[in-house]
GROMACS .gro file of C-alpha atoms in nm:
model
  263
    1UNK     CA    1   2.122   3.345 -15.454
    2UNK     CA    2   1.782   3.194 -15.350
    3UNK     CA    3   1.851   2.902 -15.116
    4UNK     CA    4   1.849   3.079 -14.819
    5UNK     CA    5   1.453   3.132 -14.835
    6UNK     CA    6   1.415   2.807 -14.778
    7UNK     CA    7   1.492   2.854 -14.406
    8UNK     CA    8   1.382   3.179 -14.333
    9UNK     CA    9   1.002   3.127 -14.294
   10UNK     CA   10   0.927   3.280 -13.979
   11UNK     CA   11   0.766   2.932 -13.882
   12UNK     CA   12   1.006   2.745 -13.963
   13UNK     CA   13   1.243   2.570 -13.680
   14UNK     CA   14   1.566   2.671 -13.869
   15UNK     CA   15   1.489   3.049 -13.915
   16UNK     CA   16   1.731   3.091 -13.566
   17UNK     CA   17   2.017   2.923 -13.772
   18UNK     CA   18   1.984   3.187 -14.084
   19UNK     CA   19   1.983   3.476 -13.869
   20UNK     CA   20   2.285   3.350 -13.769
   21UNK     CA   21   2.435   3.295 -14.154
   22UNK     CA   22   2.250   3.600 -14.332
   23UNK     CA   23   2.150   3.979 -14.254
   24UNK     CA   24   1.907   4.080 -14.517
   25UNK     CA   25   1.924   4.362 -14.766
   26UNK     CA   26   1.592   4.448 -14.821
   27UNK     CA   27   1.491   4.217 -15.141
   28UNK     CA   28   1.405   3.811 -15.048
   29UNK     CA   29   1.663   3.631 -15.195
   30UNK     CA   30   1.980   3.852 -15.193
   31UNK     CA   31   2.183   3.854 -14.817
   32UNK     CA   32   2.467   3.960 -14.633
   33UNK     CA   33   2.698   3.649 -14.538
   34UNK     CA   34   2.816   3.633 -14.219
   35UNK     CA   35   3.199   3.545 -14.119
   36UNK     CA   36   3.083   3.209 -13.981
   37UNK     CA   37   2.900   3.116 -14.333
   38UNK     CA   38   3.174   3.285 -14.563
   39UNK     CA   39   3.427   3.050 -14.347
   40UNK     CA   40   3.247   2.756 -14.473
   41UNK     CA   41   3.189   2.878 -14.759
   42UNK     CA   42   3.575   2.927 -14.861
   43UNK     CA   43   3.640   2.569 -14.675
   44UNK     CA   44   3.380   2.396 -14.944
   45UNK     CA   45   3.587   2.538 -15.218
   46UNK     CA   46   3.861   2.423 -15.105
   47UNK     CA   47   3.770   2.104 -15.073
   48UNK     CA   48   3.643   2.097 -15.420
   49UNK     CA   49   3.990   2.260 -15.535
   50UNK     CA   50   4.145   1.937 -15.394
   51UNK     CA   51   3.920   1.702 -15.555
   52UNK     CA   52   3.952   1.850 -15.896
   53UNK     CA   53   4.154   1.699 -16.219
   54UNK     CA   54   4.494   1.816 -16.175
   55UNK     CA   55   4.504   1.926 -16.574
   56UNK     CA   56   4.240   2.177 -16.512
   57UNK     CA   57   4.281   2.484 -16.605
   58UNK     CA   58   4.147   2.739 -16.301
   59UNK     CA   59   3.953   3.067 -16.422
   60UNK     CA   60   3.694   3.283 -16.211
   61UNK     CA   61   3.439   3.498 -16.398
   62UNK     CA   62   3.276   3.754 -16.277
   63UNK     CA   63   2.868   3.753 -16.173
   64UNK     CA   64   2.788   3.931 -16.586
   65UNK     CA   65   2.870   3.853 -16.922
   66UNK     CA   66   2.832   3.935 -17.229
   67UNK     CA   67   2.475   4.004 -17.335
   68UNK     CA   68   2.544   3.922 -17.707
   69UNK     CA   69   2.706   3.573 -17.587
   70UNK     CA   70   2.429   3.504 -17.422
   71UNK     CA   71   2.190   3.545 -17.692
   72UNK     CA   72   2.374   3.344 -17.925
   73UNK     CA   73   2.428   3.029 -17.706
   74UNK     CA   74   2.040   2.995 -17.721
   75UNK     CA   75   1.940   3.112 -17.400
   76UNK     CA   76   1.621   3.312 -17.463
   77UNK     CA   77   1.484   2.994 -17.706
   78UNK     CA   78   1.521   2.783 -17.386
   79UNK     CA   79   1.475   3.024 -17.026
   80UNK     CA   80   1.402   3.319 -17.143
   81UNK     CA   81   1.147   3.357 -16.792
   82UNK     CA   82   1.529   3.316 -16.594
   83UNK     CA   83   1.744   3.622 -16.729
   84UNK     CA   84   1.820   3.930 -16.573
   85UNK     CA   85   1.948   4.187 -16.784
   86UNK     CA   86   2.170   4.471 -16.660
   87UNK     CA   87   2.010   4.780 -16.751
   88UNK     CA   88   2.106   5.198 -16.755
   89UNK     CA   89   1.969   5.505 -16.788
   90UNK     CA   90   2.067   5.617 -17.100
   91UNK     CA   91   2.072   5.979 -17.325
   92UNK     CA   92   2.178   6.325 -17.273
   93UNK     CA   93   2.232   6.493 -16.938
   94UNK     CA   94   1.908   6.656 -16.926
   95UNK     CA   95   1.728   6.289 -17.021
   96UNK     CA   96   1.920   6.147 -16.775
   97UNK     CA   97   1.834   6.361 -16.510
   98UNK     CA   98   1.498   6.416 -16.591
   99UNK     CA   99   1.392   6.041 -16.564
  100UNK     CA  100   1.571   6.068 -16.208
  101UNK     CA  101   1.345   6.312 -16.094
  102UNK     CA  102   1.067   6.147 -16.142
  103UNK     CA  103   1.092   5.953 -15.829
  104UNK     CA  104   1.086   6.261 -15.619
  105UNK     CA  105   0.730   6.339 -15.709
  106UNK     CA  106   0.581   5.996 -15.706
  107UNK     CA  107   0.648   5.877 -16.090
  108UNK     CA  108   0.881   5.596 -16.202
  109UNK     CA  109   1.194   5.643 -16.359
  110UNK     CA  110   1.237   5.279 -16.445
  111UNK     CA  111   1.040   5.350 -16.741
  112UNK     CA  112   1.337   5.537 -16.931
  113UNK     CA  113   1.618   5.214 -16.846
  114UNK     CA  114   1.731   5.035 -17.120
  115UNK     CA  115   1.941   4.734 -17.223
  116UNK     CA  116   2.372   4.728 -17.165
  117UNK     CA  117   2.575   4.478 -17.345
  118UNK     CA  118   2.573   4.337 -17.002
  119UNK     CA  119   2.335   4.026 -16.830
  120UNK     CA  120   2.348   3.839 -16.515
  121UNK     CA  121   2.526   3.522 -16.524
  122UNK     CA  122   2.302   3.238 -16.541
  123UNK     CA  123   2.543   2.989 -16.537
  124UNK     CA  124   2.911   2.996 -16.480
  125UNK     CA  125   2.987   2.756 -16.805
  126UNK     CA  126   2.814   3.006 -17.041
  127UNK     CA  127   3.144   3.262 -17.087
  128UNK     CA  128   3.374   3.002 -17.122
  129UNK     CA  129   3.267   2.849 -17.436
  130UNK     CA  130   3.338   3.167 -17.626
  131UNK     CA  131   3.653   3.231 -17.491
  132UNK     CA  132   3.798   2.889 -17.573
  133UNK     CA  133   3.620   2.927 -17.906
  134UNK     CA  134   3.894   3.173 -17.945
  135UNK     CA  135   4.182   2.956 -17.904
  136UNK     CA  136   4.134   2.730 -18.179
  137UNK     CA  137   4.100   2.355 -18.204
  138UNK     CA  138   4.077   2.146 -17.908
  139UNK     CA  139   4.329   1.935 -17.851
  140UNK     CA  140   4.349   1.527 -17.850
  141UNK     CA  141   4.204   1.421 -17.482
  142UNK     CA  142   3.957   1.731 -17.484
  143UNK     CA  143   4.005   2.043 -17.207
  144UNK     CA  144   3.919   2.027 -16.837
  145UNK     CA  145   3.831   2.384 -16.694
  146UNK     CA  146   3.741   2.475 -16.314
  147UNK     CA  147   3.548   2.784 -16.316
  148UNK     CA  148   3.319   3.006 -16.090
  149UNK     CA  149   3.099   3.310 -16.083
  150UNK     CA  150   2.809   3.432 -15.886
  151UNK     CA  151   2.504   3.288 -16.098
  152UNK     CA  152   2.146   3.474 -16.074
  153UNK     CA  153   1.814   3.324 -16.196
  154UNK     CA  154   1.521   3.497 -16.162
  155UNK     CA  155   1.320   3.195 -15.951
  156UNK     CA  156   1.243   3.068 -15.604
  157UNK     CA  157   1.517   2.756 -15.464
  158UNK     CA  158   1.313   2.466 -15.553
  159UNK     CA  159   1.826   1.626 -15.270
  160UNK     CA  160   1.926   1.135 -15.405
  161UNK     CA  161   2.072   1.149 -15.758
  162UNK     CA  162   1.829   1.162 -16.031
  163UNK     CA  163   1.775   1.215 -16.348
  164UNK     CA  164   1.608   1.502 -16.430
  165UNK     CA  165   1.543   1.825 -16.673
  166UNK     CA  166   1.594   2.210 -16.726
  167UNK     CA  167   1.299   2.458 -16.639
  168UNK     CA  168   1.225   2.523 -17.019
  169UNK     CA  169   0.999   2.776 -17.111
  170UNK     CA  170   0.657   2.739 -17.234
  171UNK     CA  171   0.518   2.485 -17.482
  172UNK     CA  172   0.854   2.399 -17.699
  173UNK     CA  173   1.041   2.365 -17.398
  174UNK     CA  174   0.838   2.117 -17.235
  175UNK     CA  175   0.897   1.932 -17.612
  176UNK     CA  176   1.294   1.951 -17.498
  177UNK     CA  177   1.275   1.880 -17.130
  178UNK     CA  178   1.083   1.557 -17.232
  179UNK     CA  179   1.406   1.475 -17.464
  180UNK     CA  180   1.613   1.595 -17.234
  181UNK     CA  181   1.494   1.314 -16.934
  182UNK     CA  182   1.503   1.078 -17.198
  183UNK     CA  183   1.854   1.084 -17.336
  184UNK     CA  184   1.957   1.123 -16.988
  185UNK     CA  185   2.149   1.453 -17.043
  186UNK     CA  186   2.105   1.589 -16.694
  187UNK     CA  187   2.136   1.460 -16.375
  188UNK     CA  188   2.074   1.623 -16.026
  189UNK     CA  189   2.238   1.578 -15.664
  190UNK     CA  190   1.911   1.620 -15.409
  191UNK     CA  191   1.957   1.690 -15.104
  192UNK     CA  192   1.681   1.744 -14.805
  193UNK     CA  193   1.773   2.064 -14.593
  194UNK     CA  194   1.647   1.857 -14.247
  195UNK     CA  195   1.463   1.584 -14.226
  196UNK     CA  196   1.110   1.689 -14.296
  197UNK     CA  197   1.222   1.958 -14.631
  198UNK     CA  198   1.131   1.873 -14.972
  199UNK     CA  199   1.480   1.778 -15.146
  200UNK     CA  200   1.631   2.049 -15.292
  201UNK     CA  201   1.891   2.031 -15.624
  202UNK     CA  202   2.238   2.109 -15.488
  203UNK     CA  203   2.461   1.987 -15.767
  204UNK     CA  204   2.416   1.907 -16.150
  205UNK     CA  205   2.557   1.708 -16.414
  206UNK     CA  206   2.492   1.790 -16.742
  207UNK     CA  207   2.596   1.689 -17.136
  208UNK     CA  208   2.566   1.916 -17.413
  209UNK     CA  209   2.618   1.714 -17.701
  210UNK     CA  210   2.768   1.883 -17.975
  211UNK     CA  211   2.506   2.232 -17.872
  212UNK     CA  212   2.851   2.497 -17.761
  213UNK     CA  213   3.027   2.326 -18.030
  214UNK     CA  214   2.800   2.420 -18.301
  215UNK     CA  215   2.705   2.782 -18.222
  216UNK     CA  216   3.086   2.894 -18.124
  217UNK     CA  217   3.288   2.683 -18.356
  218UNK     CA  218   3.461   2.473 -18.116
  219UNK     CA  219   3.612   2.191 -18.313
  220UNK     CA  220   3.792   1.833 -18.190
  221UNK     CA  221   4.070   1.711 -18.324
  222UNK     CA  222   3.890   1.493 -18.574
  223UNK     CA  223   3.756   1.872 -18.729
  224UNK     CA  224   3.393   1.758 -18.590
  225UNK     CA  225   3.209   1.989 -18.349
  226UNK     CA  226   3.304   1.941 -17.948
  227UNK     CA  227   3.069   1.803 -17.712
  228UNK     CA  228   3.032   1.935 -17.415
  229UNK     CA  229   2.964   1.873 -17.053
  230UNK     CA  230   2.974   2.062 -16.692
  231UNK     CA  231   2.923   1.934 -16.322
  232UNK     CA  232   2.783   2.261 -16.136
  233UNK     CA  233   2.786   2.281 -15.767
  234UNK     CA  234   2.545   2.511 -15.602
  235UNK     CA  235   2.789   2.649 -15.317
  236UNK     CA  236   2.478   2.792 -15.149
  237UNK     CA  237   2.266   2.572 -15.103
  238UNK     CA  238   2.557   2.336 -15.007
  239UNK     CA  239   2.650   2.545 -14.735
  240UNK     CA  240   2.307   2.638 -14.605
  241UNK     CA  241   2.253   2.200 -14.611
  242UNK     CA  242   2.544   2.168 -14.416
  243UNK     CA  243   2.447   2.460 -14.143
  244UNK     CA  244   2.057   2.305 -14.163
  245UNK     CA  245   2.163   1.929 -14.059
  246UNK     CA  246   2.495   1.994 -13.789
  247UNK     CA  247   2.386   2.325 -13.654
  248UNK     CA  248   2.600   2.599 -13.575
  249UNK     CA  249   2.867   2.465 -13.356
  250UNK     CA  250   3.082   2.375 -13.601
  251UNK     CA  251   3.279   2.163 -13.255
  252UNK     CA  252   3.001   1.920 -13.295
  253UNK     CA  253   2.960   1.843 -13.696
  254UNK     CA  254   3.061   1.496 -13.800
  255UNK     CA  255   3.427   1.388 -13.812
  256UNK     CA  256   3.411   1.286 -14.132
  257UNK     CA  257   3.289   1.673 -14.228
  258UNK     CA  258   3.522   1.868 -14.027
  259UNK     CA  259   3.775   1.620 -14.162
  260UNK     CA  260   3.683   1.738 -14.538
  261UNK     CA  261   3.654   2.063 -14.456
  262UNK     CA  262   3.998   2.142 -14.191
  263UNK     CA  263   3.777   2.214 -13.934
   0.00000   0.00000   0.00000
């Protein structure tokens, strides 16, 4: 959860409203969420709840996943720089507690952690291809899923629709983002925090092609592989836009807002 960095530069003219939204926990990037943001927060879902197909089906996954998943939908080959692995100390008692007291004399015990089965959620899509993989063919007319999950990527925040690409890493991946822009596969919702911010990607839309379909087995009704496609909203940054351009008295944000949000 990165966005908020975008206002907290102690120069900046909106620090005053993130002191009001966040308390910080001692790493840039990661925050406490005040009552006032949260409110919004839950009122922005909501709205999006509303707005949603009424045949989806609703699921809520939780901020890891399967490290093994991961791995197979072809995540390293593409942003491998983005991942954060969950990771344990691992061995006997002794090993265990050996490693741990290396921090009270000065050393590192990092150096003993190794791998779960468990990684950070890059994306909230990722665990549900696998799990519908396991209900067999997909029906006539597709599926239509609503899902969330707190998503980490390990990169700074960096509004207009336009088309656009994926961070891929290094020299093959600037080979796909190329193809990526021109098949028009991805498309992202910018949106300027004030007036004077460099637009910032608040919402994505994004086609597959037949990629999930292929590595888990997901098969149409005509026994070909499924395409795929998402729409991602970054709550976040949506929220922290909102607080950036009406302030914090909520009393005074547009009608047409507080309309879409019960205010």
């Amino acid at each position: 959860m990165t966005a908020p960095e975008a206002i907290t530069a102690a120069d900046d003219p909106l620090a005053p409203i993130a002191r009001s939204l966040f308390q910080p926990l001692g790493v840039e990037g990661v925050y406490a969420r005040t009552a006032l943001y949260q409110d919004i927060m839950d009122r922005l879902g909501d709205f999006v709840s509303r707005e949603r197909d009424q045949r989806a089906e609703v699921l809520r996954f939780p901020p890891v996943m399967s490290r093994r998943q991961l791995e197979k939908s072809g995540y390293l080959k593409s942003f491998p720089n983005l991942l954060g692995c969950v990771c344990a100390l691992h061995g006997s008692e002794v090993a265990i507690r050996t490693a741990a007291d290396r921090y009270e004399s000065g050393g590192d015990w990092t150096n003993a952690l190794g791998a779960t089965d468990l990684v950070l959620s890059p994306a909230a899509c990722y665990p549900l291809y696998p799990l519908i993989a396991g209900r067999g063919r997909i029906p006539a007319g597709g599926l239509i899923f609503d899902v969330a999950a707190d998503c980490f990527r390990r990169e700074p925040s960096r509004y207009s629709i336009d088309v656009a690409n994926d961070p891929f890493f290094g020299r093959v991946g600037q080979i796909m983002a190329v193809s990526q822009i021109q098949q028009a596969l991805k498309f992202e919702l910018l949106i300027p925090y004030h007036a004077k911010a460099k637009p910032t990607a608040c919402m994505s839309f994004n086609y597959h092609r037949e990629h999930f379909g292929q590595v888990w087995g997901l098969q149409d009704s005509l026994d070909e592989p499924a395409h795929t496609g998402c729409v991602a909203f970054g709550m976040d940054r949506l929220v922290v836009a909102l607080f950036a351009n009406h302030g914090l008295d909520l009393a005074r944000w547009p009608a047409s807002t507080r309309q879409a949000l019960a205010l």
